[in-house]
PDB file of C-alpha atoms in Angstrom:
ATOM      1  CA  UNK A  20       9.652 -28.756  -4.244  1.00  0.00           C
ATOM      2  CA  UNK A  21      11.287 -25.857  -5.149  1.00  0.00           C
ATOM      3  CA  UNK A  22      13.072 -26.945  -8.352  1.00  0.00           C
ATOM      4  CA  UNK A  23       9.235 -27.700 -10.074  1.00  0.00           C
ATOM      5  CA  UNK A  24      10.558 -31.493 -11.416  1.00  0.00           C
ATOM      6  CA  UNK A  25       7.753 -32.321 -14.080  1.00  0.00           C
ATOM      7  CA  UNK A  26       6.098 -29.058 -14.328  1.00  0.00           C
ATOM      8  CA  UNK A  27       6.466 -26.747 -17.053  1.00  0.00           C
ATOM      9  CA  UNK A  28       4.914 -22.726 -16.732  1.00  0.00           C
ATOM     10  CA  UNK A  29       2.003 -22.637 -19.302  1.00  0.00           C
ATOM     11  CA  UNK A  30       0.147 -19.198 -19.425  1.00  0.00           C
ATOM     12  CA  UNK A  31      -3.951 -18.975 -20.154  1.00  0.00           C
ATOM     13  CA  UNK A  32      -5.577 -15.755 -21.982  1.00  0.00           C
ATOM     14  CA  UNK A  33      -9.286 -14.931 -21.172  1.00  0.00           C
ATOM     15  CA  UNK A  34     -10.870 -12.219 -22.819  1.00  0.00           C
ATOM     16  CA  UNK A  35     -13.997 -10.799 -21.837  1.00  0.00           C
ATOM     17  CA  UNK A  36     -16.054  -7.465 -22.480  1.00  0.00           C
ATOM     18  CA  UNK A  37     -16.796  -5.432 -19.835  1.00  0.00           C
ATOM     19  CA  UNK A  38     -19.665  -2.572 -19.268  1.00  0.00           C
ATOM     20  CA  UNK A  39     -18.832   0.205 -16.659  1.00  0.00           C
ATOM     21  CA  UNK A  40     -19.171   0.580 -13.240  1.00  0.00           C
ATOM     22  CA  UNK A  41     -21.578   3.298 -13.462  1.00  0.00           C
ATOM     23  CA  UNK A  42     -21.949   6.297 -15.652  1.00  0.00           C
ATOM     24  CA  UNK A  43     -22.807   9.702 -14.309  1.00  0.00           C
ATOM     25  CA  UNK A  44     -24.177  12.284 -17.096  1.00  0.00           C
ATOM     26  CA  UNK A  45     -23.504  10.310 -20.122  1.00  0.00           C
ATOM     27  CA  UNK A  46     -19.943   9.780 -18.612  1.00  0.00           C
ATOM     28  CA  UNK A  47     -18.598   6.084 -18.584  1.00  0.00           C
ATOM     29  CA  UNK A  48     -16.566   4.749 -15.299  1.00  0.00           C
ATOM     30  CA  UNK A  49     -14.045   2.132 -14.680  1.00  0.00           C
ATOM     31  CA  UNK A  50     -13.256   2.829 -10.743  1.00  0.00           C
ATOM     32  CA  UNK A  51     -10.732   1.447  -8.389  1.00  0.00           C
ATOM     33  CA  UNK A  52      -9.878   1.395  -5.264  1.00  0.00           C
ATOM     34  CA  UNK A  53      -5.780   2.235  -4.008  1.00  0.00           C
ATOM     35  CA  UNK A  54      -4.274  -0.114  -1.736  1.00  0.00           C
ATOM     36  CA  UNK A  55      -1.793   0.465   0.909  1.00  0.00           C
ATOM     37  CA  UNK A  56      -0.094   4.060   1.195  1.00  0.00           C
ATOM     38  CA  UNK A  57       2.350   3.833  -2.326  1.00  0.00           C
ATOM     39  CA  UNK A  58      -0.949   3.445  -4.858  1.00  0.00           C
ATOM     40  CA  UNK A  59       1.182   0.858  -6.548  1.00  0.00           C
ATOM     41  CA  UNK A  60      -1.660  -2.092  -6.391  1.00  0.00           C
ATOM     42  CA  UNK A  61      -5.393  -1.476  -7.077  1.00  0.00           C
ATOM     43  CA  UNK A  62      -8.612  -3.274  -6.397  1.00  0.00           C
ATOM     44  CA  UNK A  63     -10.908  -2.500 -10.001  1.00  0.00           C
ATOM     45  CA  UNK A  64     -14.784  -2.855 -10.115  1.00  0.00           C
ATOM     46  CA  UNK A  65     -16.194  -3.235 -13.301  1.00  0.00           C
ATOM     47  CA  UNK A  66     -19.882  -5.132 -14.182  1.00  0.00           C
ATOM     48  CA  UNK A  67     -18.760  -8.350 -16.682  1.00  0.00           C
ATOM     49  CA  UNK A  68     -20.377  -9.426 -20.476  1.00  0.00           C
ATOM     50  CA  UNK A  69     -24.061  -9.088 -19.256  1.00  0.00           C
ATOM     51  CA  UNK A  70     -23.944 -12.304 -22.227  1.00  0.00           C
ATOM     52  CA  UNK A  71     -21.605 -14.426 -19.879  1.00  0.00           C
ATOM     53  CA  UNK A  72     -22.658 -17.871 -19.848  1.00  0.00           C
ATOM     54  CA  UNK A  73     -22.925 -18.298 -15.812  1.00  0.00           C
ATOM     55  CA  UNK A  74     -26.218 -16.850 -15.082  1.00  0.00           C
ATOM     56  CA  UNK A  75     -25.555 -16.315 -11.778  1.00  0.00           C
ATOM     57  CA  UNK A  76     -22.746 -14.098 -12.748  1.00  0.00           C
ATOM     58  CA  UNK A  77     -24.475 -11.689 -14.836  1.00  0.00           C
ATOM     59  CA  UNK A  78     -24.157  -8.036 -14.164  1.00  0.00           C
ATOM     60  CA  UNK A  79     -22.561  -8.495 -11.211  1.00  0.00           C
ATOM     61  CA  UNK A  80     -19.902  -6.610 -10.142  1.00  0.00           C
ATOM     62  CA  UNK A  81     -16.081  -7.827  -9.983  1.00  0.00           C
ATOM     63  CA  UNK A  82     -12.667  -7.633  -8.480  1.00  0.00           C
ATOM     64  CA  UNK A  83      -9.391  -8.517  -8.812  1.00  0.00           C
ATOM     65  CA  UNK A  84      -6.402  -7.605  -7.312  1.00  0.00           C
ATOM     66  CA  UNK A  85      -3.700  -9.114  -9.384  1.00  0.00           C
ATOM     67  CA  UNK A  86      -0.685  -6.604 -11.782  1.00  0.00           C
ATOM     68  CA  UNK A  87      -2.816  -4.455 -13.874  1.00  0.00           C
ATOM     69  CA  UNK A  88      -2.491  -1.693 -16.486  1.00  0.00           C
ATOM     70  CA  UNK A  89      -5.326   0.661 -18.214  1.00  0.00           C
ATOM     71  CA  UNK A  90      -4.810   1.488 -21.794  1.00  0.00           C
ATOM     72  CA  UNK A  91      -7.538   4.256 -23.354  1.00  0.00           C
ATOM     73  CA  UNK A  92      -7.885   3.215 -26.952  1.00  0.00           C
ATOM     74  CA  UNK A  93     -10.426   4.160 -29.594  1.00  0.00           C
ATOM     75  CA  UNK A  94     -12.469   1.219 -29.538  1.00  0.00           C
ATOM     76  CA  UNK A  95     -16.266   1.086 -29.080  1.00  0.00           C
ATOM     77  CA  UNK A  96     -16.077  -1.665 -26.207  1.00  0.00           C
ATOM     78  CA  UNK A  97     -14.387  -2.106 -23.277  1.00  0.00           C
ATOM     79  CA  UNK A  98     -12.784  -5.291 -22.829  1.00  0.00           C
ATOM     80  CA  UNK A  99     -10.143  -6.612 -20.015  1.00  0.00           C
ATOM     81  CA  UNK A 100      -7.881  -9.967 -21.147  1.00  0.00           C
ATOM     82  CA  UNK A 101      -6.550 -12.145 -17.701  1.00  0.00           C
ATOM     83  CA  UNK A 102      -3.559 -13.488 -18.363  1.00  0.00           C
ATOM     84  CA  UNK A 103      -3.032 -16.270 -16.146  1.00  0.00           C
ATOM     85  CA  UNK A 104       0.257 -18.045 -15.561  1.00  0.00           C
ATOM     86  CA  UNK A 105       0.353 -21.587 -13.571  1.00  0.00           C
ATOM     87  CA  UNK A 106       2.639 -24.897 -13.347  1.00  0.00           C
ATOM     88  CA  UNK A 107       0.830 -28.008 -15.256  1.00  0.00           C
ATOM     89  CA  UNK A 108       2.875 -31.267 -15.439  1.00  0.00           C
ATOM     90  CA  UNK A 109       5.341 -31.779 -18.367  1.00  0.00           C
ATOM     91  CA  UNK A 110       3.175 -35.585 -19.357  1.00  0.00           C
ATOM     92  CA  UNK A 111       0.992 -38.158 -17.975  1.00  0.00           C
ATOM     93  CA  UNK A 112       4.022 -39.521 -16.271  1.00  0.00           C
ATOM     94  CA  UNK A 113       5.490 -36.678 -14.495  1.00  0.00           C
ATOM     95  CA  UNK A 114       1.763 -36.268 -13.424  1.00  0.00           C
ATOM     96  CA  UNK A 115       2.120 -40.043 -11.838  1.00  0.00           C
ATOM     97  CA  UNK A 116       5.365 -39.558 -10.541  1.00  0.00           C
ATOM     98  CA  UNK A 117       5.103 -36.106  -8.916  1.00  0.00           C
ATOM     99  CA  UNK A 118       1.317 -35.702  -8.152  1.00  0.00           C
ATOM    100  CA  UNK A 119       0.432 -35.773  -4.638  1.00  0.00           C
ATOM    101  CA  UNK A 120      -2.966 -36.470  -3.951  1.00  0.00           C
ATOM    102  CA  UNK A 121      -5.478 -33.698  -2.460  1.00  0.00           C
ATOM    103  CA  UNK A 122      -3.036 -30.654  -3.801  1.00  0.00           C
ATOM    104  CA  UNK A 123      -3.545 -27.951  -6.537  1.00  0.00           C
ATOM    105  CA  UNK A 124      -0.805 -26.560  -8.904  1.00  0.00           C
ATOM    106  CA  UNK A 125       0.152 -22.908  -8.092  1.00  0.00           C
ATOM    107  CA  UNK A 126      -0.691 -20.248  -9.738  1.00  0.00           C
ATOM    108  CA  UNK A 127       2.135 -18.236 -10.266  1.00  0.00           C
ATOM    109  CA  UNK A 128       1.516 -14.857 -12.107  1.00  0.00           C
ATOM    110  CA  UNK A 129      -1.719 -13.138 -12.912  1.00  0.00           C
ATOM    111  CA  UNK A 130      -2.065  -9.735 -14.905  1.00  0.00           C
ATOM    112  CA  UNK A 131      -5.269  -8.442 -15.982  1.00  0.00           C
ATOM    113  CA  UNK A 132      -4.817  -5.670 -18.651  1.00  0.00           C
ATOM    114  CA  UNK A 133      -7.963  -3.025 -19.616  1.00  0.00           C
ATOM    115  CA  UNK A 134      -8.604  -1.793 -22.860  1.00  0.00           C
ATOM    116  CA  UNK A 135     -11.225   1.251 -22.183  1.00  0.00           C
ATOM    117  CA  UNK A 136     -12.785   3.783 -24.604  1.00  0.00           C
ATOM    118  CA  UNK A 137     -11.515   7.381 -24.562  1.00  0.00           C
ATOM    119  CA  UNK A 138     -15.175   7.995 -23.373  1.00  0.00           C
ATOM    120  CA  UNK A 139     -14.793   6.730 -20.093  1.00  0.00           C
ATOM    121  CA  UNK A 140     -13.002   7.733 -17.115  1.00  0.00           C
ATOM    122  CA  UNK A 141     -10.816   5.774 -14.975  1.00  0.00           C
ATOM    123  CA  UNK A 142     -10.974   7.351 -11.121  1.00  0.00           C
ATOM    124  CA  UNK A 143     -10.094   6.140  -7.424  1.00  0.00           C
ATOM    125  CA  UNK A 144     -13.292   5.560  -5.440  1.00  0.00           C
ATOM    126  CA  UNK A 145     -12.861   8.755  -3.378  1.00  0.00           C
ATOM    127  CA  UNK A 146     -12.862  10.949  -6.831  1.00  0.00           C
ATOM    128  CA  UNK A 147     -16.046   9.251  -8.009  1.00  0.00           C
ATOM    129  CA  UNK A 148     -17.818   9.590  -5.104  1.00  0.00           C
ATOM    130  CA  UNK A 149     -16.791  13.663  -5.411  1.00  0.00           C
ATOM    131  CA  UNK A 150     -17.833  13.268  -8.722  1.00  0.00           C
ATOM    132  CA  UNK A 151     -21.290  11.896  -7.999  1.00  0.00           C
ATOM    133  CA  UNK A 152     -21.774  14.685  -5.310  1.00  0.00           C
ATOM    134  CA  UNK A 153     -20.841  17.250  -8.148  1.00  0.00           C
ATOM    135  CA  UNK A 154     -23.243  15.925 -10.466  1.00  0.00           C
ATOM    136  CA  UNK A 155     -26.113  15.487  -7.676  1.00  0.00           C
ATOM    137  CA  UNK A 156     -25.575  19.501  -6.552  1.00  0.00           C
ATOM    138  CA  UNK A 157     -27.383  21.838  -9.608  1.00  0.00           C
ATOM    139  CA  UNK A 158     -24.673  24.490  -9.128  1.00  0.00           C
ATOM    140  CA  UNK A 159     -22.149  22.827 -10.426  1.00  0.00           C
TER     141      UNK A 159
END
């Protein structure tokens, strides 16, 4: 099992635009959420392509808790590309010889890269909920 015999690693791109979380005064948001005590892995929410093709899915909000990265660019639209890595058999015949029935191949990377606007801002949930409060007091 570990040695993979009739698999070969074959990696899967999705791109897909996303809209932000929520904007406060004209101010664009891409928030996340820190895991663990060392900030290293983060939880995002973002709202998907309100044109995705699963209805159901529409406008509603995502996570994903995979390797990420945030780069601001100058582009108009926000857009995050899942790159997905997983084991498929080599052929038809290492899928015979080496299939066992009722199992799934693994999945053995994921990275989800976002590509945001210089417009928006990318915060931890505690500093847009200070945010929010900011905007919601008229003395600031």
């Amino acid at each position: 099992m570990g040695t993979h015999l009739g698999l070969t690693k074959t990696t899967n791109n999705n791109r897909q635009t996303i809209r932000p979380t929520s904007t406060s005064q004209g101010v664009q948001l891409l928030v996340y959420q820190p895991l663990g005590t060392t900030n290293n892995e983060r939880v995002y929410v973002y709202n998907g392509d309100q044109k995705s093709p699963l209805p159901g899915k529409r406008g509603l909000a995502k996570t994903t808790r995979v390797a990420s990265s945030v780069t601001t660019t100058n582009a108009k639209h926000a857009t995050l590309t899942l790159t997905t890595t997983k084991y498929t058999y080599q052929n038809q015949l290492a899928k015979v010889l080496f299939a066992i029935p009722g199992t799934k191949l693994a999945t053995t990377q994921q990275v989800a890269h976002f590509t945001v606007p210089k417009s928006w801002l990318v915060l931890s949930s505690k500093q847009a909920t200070r945010l929010k409060q900011a905007a919601a007091n008229p003395t600031n």
